[in-house]
Tab-separated table of C-alpha atoms in Angstrom:
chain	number	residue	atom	x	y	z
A	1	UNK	CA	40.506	23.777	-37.461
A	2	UNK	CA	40.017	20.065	-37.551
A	3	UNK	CA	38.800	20.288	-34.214
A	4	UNK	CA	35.844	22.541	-35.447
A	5	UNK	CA	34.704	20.494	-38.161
A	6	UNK	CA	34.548	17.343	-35.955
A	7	UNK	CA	32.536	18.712	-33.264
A	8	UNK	CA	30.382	20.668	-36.247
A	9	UNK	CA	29.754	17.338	-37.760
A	10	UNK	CA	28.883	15.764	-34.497
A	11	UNK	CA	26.420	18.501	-33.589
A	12	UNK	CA	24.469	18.492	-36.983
A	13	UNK	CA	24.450	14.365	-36.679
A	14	UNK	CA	22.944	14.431	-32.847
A	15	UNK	CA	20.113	16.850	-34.205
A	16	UNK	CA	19.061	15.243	-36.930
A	17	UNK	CA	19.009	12.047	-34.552
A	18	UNK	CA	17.186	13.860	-31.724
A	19	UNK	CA	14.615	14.974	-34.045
A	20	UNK	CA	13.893	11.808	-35.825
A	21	UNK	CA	13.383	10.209	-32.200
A	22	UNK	CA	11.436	13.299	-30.688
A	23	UNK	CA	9.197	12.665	-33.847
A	24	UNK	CA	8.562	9.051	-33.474
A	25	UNK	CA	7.750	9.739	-29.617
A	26	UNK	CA	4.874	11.979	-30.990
A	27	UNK	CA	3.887	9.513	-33.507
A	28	UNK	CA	3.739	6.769	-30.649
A	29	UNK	CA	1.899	9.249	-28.168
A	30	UNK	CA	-0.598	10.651	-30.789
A	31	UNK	CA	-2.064	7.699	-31.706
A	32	UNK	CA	-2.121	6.315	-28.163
A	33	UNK	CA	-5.285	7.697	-27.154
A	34	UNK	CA	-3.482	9.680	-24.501
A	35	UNK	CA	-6.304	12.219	-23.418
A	36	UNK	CA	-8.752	10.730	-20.744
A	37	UNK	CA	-12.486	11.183	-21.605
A	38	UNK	CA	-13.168	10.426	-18.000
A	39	UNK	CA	-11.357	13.025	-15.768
A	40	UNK	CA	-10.546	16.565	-17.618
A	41	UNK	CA	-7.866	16.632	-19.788
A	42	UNK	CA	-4.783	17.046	-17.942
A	43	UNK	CA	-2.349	14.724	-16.457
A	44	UNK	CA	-0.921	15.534	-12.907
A	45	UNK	CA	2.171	16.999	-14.227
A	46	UNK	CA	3.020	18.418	-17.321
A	47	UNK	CA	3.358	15.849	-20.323
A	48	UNK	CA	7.351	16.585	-20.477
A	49	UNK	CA	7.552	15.791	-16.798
A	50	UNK	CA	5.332	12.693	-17.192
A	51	UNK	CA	7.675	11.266	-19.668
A	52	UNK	CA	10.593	11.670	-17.744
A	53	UNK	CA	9.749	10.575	-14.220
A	54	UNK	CA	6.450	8.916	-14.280
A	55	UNK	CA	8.425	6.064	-13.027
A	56	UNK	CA	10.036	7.758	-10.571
A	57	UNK	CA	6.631	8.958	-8.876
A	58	UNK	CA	5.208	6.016	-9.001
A	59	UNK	CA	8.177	4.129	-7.119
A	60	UNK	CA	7.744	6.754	-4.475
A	61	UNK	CA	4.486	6.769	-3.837
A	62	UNK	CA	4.220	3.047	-4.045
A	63	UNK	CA	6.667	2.769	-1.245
A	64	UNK	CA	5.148	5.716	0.668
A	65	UNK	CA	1.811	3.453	0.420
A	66	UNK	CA	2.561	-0.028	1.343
A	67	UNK	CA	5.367	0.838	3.583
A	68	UNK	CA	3.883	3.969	5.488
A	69	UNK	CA	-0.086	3.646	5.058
A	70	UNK	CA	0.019	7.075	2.885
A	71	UNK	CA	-2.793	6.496	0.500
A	72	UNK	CA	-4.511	8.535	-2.451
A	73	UNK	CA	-1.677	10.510	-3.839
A	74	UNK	CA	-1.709	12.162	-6.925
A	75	UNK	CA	0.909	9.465	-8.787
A	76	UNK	CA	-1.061	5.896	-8.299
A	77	UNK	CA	-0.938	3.376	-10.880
A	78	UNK	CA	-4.208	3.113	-9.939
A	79	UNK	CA	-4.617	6.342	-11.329
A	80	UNK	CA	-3.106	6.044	-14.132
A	81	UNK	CA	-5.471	3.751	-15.897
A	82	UNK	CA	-8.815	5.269	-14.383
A	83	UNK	CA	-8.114	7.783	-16.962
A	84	UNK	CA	-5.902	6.285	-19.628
A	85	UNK	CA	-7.745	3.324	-20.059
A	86	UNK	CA	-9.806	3.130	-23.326
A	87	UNK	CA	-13.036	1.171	-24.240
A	88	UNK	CA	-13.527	-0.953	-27.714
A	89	UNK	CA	-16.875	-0.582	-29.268
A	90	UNK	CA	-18.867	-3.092	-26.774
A	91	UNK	CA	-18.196	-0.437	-24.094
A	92	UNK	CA	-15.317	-3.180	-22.732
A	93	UNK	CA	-12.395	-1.703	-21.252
A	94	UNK	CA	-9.328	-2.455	-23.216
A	95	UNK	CA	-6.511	-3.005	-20.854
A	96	UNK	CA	-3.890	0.029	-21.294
A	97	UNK	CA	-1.239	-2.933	-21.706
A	98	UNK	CA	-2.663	-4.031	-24.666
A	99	UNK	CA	-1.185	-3.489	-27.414
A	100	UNK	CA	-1.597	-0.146	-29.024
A	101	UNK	CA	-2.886	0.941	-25.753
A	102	UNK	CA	-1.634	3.993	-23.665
A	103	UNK	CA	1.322	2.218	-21.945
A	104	UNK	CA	2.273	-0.245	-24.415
A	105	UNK	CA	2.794	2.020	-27.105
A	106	UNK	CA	5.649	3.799	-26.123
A	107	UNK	CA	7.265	1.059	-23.805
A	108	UNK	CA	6.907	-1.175	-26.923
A	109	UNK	CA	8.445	1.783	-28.991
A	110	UNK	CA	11.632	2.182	-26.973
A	111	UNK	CA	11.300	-1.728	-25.666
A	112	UNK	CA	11.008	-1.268	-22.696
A	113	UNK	CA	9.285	-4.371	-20.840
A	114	UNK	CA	6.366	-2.992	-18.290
A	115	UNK	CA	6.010	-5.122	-15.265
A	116	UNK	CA	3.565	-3.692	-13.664
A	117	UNK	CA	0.590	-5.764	-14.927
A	118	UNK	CA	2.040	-9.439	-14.131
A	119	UNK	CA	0.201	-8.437	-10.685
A	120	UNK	CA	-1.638	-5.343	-10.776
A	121	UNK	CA	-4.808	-5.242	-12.915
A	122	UNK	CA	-4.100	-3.594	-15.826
A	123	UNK	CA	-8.108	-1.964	-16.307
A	124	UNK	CA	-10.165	0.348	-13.713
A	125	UNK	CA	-12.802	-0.784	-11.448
A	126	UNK	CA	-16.200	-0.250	-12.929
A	127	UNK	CA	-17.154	3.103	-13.484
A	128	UNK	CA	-20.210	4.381	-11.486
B	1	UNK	CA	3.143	37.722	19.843
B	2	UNK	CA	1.628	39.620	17.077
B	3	UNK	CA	2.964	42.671	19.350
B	4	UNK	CA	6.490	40.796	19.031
B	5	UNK	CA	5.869	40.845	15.267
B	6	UNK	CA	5.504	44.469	14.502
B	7	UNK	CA	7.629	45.479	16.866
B	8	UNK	CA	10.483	43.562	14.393
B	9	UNK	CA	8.436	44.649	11.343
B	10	UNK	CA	9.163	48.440	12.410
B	11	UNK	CA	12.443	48.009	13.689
B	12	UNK	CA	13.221	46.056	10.654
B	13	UNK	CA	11.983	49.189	8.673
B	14	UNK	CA	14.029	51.999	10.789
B	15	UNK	CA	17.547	49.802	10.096
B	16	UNK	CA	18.848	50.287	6.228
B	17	UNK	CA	19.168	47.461	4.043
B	18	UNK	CA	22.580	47.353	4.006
B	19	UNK	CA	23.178	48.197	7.570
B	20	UNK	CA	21.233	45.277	9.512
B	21	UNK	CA	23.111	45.168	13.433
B	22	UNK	CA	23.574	42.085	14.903
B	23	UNK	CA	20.396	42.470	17.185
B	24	UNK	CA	18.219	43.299	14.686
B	25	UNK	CA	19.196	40.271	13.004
B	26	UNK	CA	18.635	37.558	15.454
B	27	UNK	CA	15.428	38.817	16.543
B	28	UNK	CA	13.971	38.604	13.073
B	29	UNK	CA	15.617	35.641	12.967
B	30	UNK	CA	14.146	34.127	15.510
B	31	UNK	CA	11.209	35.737	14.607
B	32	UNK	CA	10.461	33.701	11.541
B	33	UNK	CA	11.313	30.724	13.333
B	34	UNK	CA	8.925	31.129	16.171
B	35	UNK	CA	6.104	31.628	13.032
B	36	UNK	CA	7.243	28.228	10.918
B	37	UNK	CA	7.509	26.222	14.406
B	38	UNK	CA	3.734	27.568	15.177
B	39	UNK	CA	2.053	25.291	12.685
B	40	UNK	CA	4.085	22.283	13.910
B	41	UNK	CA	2.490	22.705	17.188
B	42	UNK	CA	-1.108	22.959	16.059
B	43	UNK	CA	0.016	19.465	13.977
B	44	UNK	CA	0.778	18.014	17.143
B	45	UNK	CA	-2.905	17.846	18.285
B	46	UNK	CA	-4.080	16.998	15.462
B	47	UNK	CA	-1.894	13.668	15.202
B	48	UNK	CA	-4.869	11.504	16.322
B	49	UNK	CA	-6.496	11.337	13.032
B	50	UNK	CA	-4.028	10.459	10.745
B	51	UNK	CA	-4.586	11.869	7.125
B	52	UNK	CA	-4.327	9.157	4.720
B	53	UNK	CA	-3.106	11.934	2.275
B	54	UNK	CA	0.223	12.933	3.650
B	55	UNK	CA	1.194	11.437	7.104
B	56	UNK	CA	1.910	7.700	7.581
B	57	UNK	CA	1.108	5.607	9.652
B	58	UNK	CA	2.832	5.397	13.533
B	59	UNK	CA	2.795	3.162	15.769
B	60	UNK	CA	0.048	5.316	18.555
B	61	UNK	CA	-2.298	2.232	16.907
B	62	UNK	CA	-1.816	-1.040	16.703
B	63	UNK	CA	-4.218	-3.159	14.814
B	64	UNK	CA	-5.148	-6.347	16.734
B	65	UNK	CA	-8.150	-9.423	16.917
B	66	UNK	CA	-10.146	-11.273	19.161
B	67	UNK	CA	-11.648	-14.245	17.993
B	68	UNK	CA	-14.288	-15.796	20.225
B	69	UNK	CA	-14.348	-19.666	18.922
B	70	UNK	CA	-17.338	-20.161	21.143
B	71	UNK	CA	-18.988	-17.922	18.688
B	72	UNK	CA	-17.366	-19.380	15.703
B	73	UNK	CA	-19.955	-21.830	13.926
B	74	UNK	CA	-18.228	-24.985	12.607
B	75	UNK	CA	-18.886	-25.374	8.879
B	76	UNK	CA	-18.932	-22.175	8.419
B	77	UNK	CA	-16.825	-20.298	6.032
B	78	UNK	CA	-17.874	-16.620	6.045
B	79	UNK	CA	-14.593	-15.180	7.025
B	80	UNK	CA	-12.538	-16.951	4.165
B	81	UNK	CA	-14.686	-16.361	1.115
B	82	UNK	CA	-15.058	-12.983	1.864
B	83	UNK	CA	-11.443	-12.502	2.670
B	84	UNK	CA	-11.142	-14.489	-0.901
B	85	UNK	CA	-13.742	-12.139	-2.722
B	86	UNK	CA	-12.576	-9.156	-0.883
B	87	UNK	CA	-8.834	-9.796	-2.217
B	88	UNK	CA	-10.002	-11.288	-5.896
B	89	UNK	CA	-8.421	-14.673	-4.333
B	90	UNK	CA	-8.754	-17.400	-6.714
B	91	UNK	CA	-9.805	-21.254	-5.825
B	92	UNK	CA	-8.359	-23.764	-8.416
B	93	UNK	CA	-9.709	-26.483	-5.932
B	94	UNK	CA	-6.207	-27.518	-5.559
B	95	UNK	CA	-5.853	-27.633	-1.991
B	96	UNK	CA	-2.108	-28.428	-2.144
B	97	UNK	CA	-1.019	-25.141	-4.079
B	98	UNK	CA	-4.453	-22.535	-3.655
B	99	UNK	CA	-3.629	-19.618	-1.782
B	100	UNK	CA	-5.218	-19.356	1.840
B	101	UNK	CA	-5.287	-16.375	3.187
B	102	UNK	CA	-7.138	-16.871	6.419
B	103	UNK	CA	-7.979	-20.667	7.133
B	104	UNK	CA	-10.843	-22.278	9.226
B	105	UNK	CA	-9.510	-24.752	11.330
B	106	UNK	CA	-10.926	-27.723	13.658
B	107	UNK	CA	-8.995	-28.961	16.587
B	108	UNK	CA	-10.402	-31.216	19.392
B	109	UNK	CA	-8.979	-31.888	22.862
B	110	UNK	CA	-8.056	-35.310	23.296
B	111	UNK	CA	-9.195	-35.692	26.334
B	112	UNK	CA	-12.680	-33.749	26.845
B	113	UNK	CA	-13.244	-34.515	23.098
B	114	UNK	CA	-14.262	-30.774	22.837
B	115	UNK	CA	-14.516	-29.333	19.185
B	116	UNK	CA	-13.536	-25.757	18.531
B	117	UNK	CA	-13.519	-24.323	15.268
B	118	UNK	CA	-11.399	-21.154	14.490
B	119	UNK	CA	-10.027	-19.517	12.221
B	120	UNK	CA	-6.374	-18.899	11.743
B	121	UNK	CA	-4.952	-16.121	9.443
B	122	UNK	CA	-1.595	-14.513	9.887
B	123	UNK	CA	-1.327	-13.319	13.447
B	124	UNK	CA	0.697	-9.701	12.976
B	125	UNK	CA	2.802	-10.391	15.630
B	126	UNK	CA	5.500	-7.696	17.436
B	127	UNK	CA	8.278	-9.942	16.770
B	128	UNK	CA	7.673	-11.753	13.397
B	129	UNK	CA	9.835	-14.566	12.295
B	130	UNK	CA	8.707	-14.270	8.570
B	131	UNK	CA	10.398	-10.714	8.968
B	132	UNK	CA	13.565	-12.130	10.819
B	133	UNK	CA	14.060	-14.469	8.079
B	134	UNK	CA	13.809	-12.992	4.575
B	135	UNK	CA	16.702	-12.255	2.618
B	136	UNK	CA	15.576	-9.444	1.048
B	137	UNK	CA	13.678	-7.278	3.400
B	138	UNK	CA	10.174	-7.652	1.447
B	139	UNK	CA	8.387	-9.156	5.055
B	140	UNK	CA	8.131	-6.081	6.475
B	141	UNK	CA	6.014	-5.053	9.692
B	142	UNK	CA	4.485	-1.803	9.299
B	143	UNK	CA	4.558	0.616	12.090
B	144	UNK	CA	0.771	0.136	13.285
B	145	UNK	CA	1.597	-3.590	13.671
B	146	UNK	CA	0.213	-5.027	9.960
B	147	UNK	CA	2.496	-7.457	8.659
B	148	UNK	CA	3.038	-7.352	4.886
B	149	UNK	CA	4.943	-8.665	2.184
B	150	UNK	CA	6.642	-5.851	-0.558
B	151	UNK	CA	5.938	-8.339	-3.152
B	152	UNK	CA	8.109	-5.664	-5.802
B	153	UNK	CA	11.181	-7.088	-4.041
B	154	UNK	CA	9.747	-10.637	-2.984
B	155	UNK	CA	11.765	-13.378	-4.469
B	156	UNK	CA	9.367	-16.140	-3.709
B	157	UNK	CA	12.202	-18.335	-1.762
B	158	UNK	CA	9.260	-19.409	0.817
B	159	UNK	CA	11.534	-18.556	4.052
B	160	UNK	CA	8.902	-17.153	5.114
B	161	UNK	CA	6.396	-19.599	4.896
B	162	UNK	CA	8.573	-22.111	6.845
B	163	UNK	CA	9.341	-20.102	9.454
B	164	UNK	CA	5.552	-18.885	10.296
B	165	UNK	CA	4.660	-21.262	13.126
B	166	UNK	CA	0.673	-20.524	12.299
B	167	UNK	CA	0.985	-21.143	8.278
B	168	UNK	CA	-0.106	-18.052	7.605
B	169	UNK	CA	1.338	-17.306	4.764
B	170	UNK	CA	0.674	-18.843	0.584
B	171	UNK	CA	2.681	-18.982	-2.106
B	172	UNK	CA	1.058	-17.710	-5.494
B	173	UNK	CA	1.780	-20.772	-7.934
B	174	UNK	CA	-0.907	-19.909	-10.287
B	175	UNK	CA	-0.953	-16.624	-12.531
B	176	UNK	CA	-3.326	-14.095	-10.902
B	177	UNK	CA	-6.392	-12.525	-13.353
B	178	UNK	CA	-8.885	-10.511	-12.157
B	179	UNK	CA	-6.985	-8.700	-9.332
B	180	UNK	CA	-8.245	-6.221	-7.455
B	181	UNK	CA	-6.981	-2.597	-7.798
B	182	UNK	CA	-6.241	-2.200	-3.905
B	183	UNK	CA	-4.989	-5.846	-4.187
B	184	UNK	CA	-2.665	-6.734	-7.086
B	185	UNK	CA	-1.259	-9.867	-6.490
B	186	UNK	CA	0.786	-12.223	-8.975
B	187	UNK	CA	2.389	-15.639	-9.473
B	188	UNK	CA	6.165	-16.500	-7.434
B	189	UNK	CA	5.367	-14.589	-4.760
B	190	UNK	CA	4.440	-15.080	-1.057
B	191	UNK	CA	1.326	-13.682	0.212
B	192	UNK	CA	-1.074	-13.487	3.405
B	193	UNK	CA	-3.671	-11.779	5.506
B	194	UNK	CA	-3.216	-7.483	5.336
B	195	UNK	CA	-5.696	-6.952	7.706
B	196	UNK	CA	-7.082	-5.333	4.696
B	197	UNK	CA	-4.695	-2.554	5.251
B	198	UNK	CA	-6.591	-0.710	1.640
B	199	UNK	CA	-9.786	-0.297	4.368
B	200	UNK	CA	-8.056	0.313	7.913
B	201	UNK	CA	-6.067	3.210	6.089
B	202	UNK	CA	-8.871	4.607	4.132
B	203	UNK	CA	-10.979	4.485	7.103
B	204	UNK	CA	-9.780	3.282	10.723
B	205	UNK	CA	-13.445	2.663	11.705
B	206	UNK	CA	-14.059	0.426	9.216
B	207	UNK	CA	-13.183	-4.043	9.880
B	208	UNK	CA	-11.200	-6.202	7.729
B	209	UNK	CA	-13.633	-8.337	5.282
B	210	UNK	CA	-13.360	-11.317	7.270
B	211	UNK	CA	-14.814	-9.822	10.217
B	212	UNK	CA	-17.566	-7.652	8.338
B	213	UNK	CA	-18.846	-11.077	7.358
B	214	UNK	CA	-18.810	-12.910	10.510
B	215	UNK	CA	-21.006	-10.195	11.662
B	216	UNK	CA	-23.038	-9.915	8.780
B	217	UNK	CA	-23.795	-14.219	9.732
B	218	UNK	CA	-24.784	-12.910	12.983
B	219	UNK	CA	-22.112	-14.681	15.022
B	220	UNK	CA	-19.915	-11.525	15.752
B	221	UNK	CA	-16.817	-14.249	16.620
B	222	UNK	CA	-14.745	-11.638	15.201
B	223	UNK	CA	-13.546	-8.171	17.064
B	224	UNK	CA	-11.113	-5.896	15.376
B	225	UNK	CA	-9.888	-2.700	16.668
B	226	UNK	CA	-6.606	-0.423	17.831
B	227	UNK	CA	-5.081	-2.709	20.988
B	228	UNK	CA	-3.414	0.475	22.228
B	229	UNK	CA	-6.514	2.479	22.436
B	230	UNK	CA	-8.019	1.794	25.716
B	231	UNK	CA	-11.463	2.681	24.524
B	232	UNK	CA	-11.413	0.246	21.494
B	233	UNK	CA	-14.707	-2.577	21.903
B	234	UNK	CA	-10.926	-4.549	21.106
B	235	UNK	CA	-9.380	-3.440	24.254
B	236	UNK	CA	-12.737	-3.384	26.527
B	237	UNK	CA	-13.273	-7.185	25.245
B	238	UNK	CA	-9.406	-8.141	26.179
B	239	UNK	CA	-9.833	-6.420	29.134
B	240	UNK	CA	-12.924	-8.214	30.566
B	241	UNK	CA	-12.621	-11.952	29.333
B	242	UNK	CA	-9.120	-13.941	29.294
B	243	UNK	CA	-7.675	-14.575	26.330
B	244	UNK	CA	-4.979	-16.645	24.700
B	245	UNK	CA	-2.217	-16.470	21.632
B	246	UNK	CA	-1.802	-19.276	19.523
B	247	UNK	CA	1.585	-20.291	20.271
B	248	UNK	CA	2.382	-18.465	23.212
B	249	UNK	CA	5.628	-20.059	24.269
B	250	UNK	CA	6.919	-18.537	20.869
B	251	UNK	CA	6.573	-15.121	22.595
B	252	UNK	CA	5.713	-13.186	19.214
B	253	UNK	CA	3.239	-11.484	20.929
B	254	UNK	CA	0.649	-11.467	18.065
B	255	UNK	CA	-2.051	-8.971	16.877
B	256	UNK	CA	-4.507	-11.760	16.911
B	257	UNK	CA	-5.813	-13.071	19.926
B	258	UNK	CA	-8.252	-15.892	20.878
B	259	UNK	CA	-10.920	-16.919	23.539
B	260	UNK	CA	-12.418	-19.984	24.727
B	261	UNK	CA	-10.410	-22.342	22.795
């Protein structure tokens, strides 16, 4: 009977824990400006995918693309910022590593560090 | 074939589901496997234009130069700054520590006193020593003969650079701002010439920077092209006039070839 009432306590603990994360993740994301006004308005996978592997797909496809020449696929980093990039009011494009901006906001939220940008460039080229 | 197909189809049909005989099996076994080999075959022909989407690249091509330094005007630096604008190199005037991707250089024979100008980027050899000597695998040679550095797993420890015999290759001491998207590039690692692999893949008609610009000048020193395509200006040019590689005794065999030097 002990038994029971540990594991009950430990279940009601890890949901109430799970749910006060799952609800900062949506404050982080919300506010993010996560929605591209540029290309439609959805991502290449589903948003629950995206948050789990987006890392994943992009370490694949980045070594499909320098080491075997396969180029344009769906999960570019490239890609990434041509549509999550955001502009400030002079029409400049903010980098999405800014703070506040789409990746920052939840890498800074679960400090994570991004390295991404120390080489690649962290806005689009200009839009035609 | 299609006969083959319905034949199985119907004889498939006559046999009960839960009474399949041996023969019956195999042939619709073998049935389905001569339809998903089918496509393979058709891929097969197809193989000659690669699509940049799915298949990588092989080594039916390998991407070469010949540089006529006849052709090559002294003073003239076409080839490097559009290599440097093409690649969002930066120039601190520093030239102890500023990357150089492709460099023009002067030599004179001591003897004739002969001037030839040419330039010298990295040579994408068959047998690179940059690639024999790093520790962590990030020189790489791709397939199609481009020489490259994974700068994700580059350490900057410079083996590299020392063991290039045509100083090819730059270390990035400064931070890097204003990259380009098909060329992010940052400070500690090691660097040098692509070919501009982000234009041979999306295109395989279309020239490194370098040589777009030398032709642009009017002096066409510059030929690039697929040495293993026998049709290639490349291999026509290499076929007609001799030819030599910088460093020959090294037997590296490079991409990069010259003339009249």
């Amino acid at each position: 009977m002990r038994k029971f009432w540990l594991f009950f306590v430990l279940a009601v603990v890890s949901t109430a824990v799970s749910g006060f994360v799952f609800a900062g993740q949506e404050n982080a994301l919300l506010s993010g400006g996560a929605v591209s006004k540029w290309k439609g308005d959805a991502c290449v996978e589903a948003t629950p995918v995206m948050r789990r592997e987006h890392m994943d797909f992009l370490l694949k496809q980045r070594d499909e693309t320098m080491r075997q020449g396969i180029r344009n696929g769906p999960y570019s980093l490239k890609g990434c910022i041509e549509c999550h990039a955001q502009e400030d009011e002079q029409g400049q494009e903010i980098p999405v590593n800014a703070s506040g901006q789409f990746c920052q906001e939840c890498h800074q939220y679960v400090a994570v560090s991004i390295d991404c940008f120390q080489c690649h460039v962290a806005t689009s080229e200009p839009r035609k | 074939m299609s006969d083959n197909l319905t034949s199985v189809k119907q004889s498939k049909l006559t046999v009960s589901s839960n009474n399949v005989d041996r023969r019956g099996f195999l042939s619709s076994v073998s049935a389905i496997a001569a339809v998903t080999v089918a496509p393979g075959v058709a891929l097969v022909g197809f193989a000659e234009a690669r699509s940049v989407d799915k298949e990588p690249v092989t080594d039916a091509r390998r991407w070469g130069m010949l540089i006529d330094s006849s052709r090559c005007v002294r003073g003239c630096d076409a080839c490097v700054s559009a290599c440097g604008k093409e690649n969002g190199l930066a120039s601190y005037s520093r030239p102890q520590t500023d990357v150089q991707w492709v460099r023009k250089v002067t030599v004179r024979d001591t003897r004739t006193r002969r001037i030839t100008s040419l330039p010298v980027m990295c040579q994408h050899c068959q047998d690179p020593p940059c690639v024999d000597v790093c520790p962590t695998g990030a020189s790489f040679r791709r397939t199609d003969g481009i020489v490259l550095v994974d700068r994700h797993i580059c350490i900057g420890c410079r083996y590299c650079m020392m063991a290039c015999p045509y100083k090819a290759r730059s270390f990035a001491h400064e931070s890097a701002n204003n990259q380009k998207s098909h060329a992010p590039r940052g400070k500690g690692t090691v660097e040098a010439c692509t070919f501009c692999v982000h234009r041979v893949d999306e295109n395989s008609d279309r020239t490194p920077a370098c040589v777009e610009a030398c032709a642009a000048q009017g002096h066409g020193a510059m030929v690039f092209g697929d040495l293993n395509d026998p049709n290639s200006q490349l291999s026509k040019d290499l076929d007609k006039y001799s030819s030599t590689e910088l460093r020959g005794d090294m037997g590296l065999n490079p991409g990069v070839r010259y003339r009249n030097i």
